[in-house]
Short mmCIF file of the C-alpha atoms (twelve columns), coordinates in Angstrom:
data_MODEL
# 
_entry.id   MODEL 
# 
loop_
_atom_site.group_PDB 
_atom_site.id 
_atom_site.type_symbol 
_atom_site.label_atom_id 
_atom_site.label_alt_id 
_atom_site.label_comp_id 
_atom_site.label_asym_id 
_atom_site.label_seq_id 
_atom_site.Cartn_x 
_atom_site.Cartn_y 
_atom_site.Cartn_z 
_atom_site.pdbx_PDB_model_num 
ATOM 1   C CA . MET A 1   0.000   0.000   0.000   1 
ATOM 2   C CA . LYS A 2   1.290   3.425   -0.922  1 
ATOM 3   C CA . SER A 3   1.966   6.040   1.694   1 
ATOM 4   C CA . PHE A 4   -0.186  9.138   2.033   1 
ATOM 5   C CA . LEU A 5   2.415   11.374  0.384   1 
ATOM 6   C CA . GLN A 6   2.828   8.989   -2.533  1 
ATOM 7   C CA . ASN A 7   -0.942  8.988   -3.035  1 
ATOM 8   C CA . LEU A 8   -1.075  12.773  -2.687  1 
ATOM 9   C CA . PHE A 9   1.422   13.307  -5.496  1 
ATOM 10  C CA . ASP A 10  0.214   10.427  -7.695  1 
ATOM 11  C CA . LEU A 11  -0.299  12.139  -11.046 1 
ATOM 12  C CA . SER A 12  -2.323  9.259   -12.458 1 
ATOM 13  C CA . PHE A 13  -5.010  9.854   -9.805  1 
ATOM 14  C CA . ASP A 14  -5.556  6.113   -9.376  1 
ATOM 15  C CA . ASN A 15  -5.815  6.329   -5.582  1 
ATOM 16  C CA . PHE A 16  -8.308  8.375   -3.611  1 
ATOM 17  C CA . ILE A 17  -7.077  10.356  -0.591  1 
ATOM 18  C CA . ALA A 18  -10.389 11.962  0.374   1 
ATOM 19  C CA . MET A 19  -11.169 9.213   2.870   1 
ATOM 20  C CA . HIS A 20  -7.942  9.988   4.726   1 
ATOM 21  C CA . LEU A 21  -8.615  13.706  4.829   1 
ATOM 22  C CA . VAL A 22  -12.284 13.749  5.838   1 
ATOM 23  C CA . ARG A 23  -11.657 13.268  9.572   1 
ATOM 24  C CA . VAL A 24  -9.141  16.084  9.721   1 
ATOM 25  C CA . THR A 25  -11.423 18.280  7.621   1 
ATOM 26  C CA . PHE A 26  -14.341 17.685  9.990   1 
ATOM 27  C CA . ILE A 27  -12.289 18.513  13.085  1 
ATOM 28  C CA . LEU A 28  -10.870 21.668  11.490  1 
ATOM 29  C CA . GLY A 29  -14.352 22.609  10.281  1 
ATOM 30  C CA . CYS A 30  -15.817 22.270  13.782  1 
ATOM 31  C CA . GLY A 31  -13.053 24.481  15.130  1 
ATOM 32  C CA . GLY A 32  -13.692 26.991  12.361  1 
ATOM 33  C CA . VAL A 33  -17.413 27.065  13.130  1 
ATOM 34  C CA . PHE A 34  -16.673 27.641  16.810  1 
ATOM 35  C CA . VAL A 35  -14.230 30.466  16.117  1 
ATOM 36  C CA . GLY A 36  -16.588 31.970  13.545  1 
ATOM 37  C CA . LEU A 37  -19.499 32.008  15.951  1 
ATOM 38  C CA . VAL A 38  -17.374 33.563  18.702  1 
ATOM 39  C CA . GLU A 39  -16.247 36.239  16.228  1 
ATOM 40  C CA . LEU A 40  -19.857 36.799  15.171  1 
ATOM 41  C CA . ALA A 41  -20.864 37.270  18.784  1 
ATOM 42  C CA . GLY A 42  -18.004 39.731  19.269  1 
ATOM 43  C CA . THR A 43  -18.880 41.827  16.239  1 
ATOM 44  C CA . GLN A 44  -22.581 41.950  17.086  1 
ATOM 45  C CA . ASN A 45  -21.941 43.241  20.625  1 
ATOM 46  C CA . ILE A 46  -23.747 40.340  22.273  1 
ATOM 47  C CA . ASN A 47  -20.885 39.388  24.556  1 
ATOM 48  C CA . GLY A 48  -22.923 40.160  27.654  1 
ATOM 49  C CA . GLU A 49  -26.125 38.451  26.520  1 
ATOM 50  C CA . PRO A 50  -26.476 35.230  28.518  1 
ATOM 51  C CA . ALA A 51  -29.440 34.115  26.404  1 
ATOM 52  C CA . PHE A 52  -27.252 33.942  23.315  1 
ATOM 53  C CA . TRP A 53  -24.514 31.974  25.057  1 
ATOM 54  C CA . LEU A 54  -27.012 29.566  26.665  1 
ATOM 55  C CA . PHE A 55  -29.354 28.988  23.739  1 
ATOM 56  C CA . GLY A 56  -28.288 30.700  20.534  1 
ATOM 57  C CA . PHE A 57  -24.650 29.668  20.419  1 
ATOM 58  C CA . PRO A 58  -25.260 25.910  20.927  1 
ATOM 59  C CA . ILE A 59  -28.143 25.890  18.427  1 
ATOM 60  C CA . LEU A 60  -26.120 27.730  15.780  1 
ATOM 61  C CA . PHE A 61  -23.088 25.537  16.450  1 
ATOM 62  C CA . ILE A 62  -25.084 22.314  16.089  1 
ATOM 63  C CA . ALA A 63  -26.798 23.608  12.936  1 
ATOM 64  C CA . CYS A 64  -23.516 24.620  11.289  1 
ATOM 65  C CA . VAL A 65  -21.742 21.406  12.273  1 
ATOM 66  C CA . SER A 66  -24.712 19.392  10.979  1 
ATOM 67  C CA . VAL A 67  -24.480 21.092  7.587   1 
ATOM 68  C CA . LEU A 68  -20.728 20.482  7.542   1 
ATOM 69  C CA . ARG A 69  -21.226 16.822  8.446   1 
ATOM 70  C CA . VAL A 70  -23.885 16.212  5.788   1 
ATOM 71  C CA . THR A 71  -21.730 17.914  3.166   1 
ATOM 72  C CA . LEU A 72  -18.715 15.782  4.060   1 
ATOM 73  C CA . GLU A 73  -20.888 12.640  4.037   1 
ATOM 74  C CA . MET A 74  -22.003 13.478  0.500   1 
ATOM 75  C CA . TYR A 75  -18.381 13.799  -0.588  1 
ATOM 76  C CA . VAL A 76  -17.522 10.518  1.135   1 
ATOM 77  C CA . ALA A 77  -20.428 8.798   -0.620  1 
ATOM 78  C CA . LEU A 78  -19.230 10.095  -3.990  1 
ATOM 79  C CA . VAL A 79  -15.691 8.885   -3.330  1 
ATOM 80  C CA . ARG A 80  -16.952 5.462   -2.244  1 
ATOM 81  C CA . ILE A 81  -19.055 5.221   -5.404  1 
ATOM 82  C CA . ALA A 82  -15.963 6.045   -7.457  1 
ATOM 83  C CA . GLU A 83  -13.847 3.498   -5.558  1 
ATOM 84  C CA . ASN A 84  -16.448 0.765   -5.968  1 
ATOM 85  C CA . THR A 85  -16.911 1.566   -9.654  1 
ATOM 86  C CA . THR A 86  -13.157 1.308   -10.160 1 
ATOM 87  C CA . LYS A 87  -13.139 -2.076  -8.434  1 
ATOM 88  C CA . LEU A 88  -16.041 -3.320  -10.564 1 
ATOM 89  C CA . VAL A 89  -14.331 -2.227  -13.781 1 
ATOM 90  C CA . LYS A 90  -11.120 -3.991  -12.742 1 
ATOM 91  C CA . MET A 91  -13.085 -7.133  -11.866 1 
ATOM 92  C CA . LYS A 92  -14.825 -7.057  -15.241 1 
ATOM 93  C CA . GLU A 93  -11.543 -6.558  -17.064 1 
ATOM 94  C CA . SER A 94  -9.908  -9.433  -15.196 1 
ATOM 95  C CA . LYS A 95  -12.865 -11.734 -15.970 1 
ATOM 96  C CA . GLU A 96  -12.722 -10.773 -19.649 1 
ATOM 97  C CA . ALA A 97  -8.979  -11.384 -19.670 1 
ATOM 98  C CA . LEU A 98  -9.513  -14.754 -18.008 1 
ATOM 99  C CA . TRP A 99  -12.163 -15.652 -20.573 1 
ATOM 100 C CA . VAL A 100 -9.827  -14.670 -23.452 1 
ATOM 101 C CA . MET A 101 -6.978  -16.681 -21.929 1 
ATOM 102 C CA . ARG A 102 -9.193  -19.758 -21.569 1 
ATOM 103 C CA . ASN A 103 -10.365 -19.484 -25.165 1 
ATOM 104 C CA . ASP A 104 -6.781  -19.096 -26.415 1 
ATOM 105 C CA . GLN A 105 -5.734  -22.261 -24.565 1 
ATOM 106 C CA . THR A 106 -8.556  -24.351 -26.033 1 
ATOM 107 C CA . GLU A 107 -7.692  -23.410 -29.621 1 
# 
């Protein structure tokens, strides 16, 4: 199995690296949502509003993280479809090659 860096710089694009990056992307995205919401609260002068920090912040955080999660799951599904399609094509090609080899041996 190739290393991550070999797959990253593979110019034939035979190997998918999205599955390795999705966890890191989700964690960084959650941190970005948190920082963004804190910045939003700071620019809107609601630092002293306890209602926002008790109710608004968690609801907005969960909503934003949910959208991020669903988006990443869609990308993961697309990559898995591509991986499985690649495997099916290789299986079909190997079966056709096997069939040709068998027919060549019988002649």
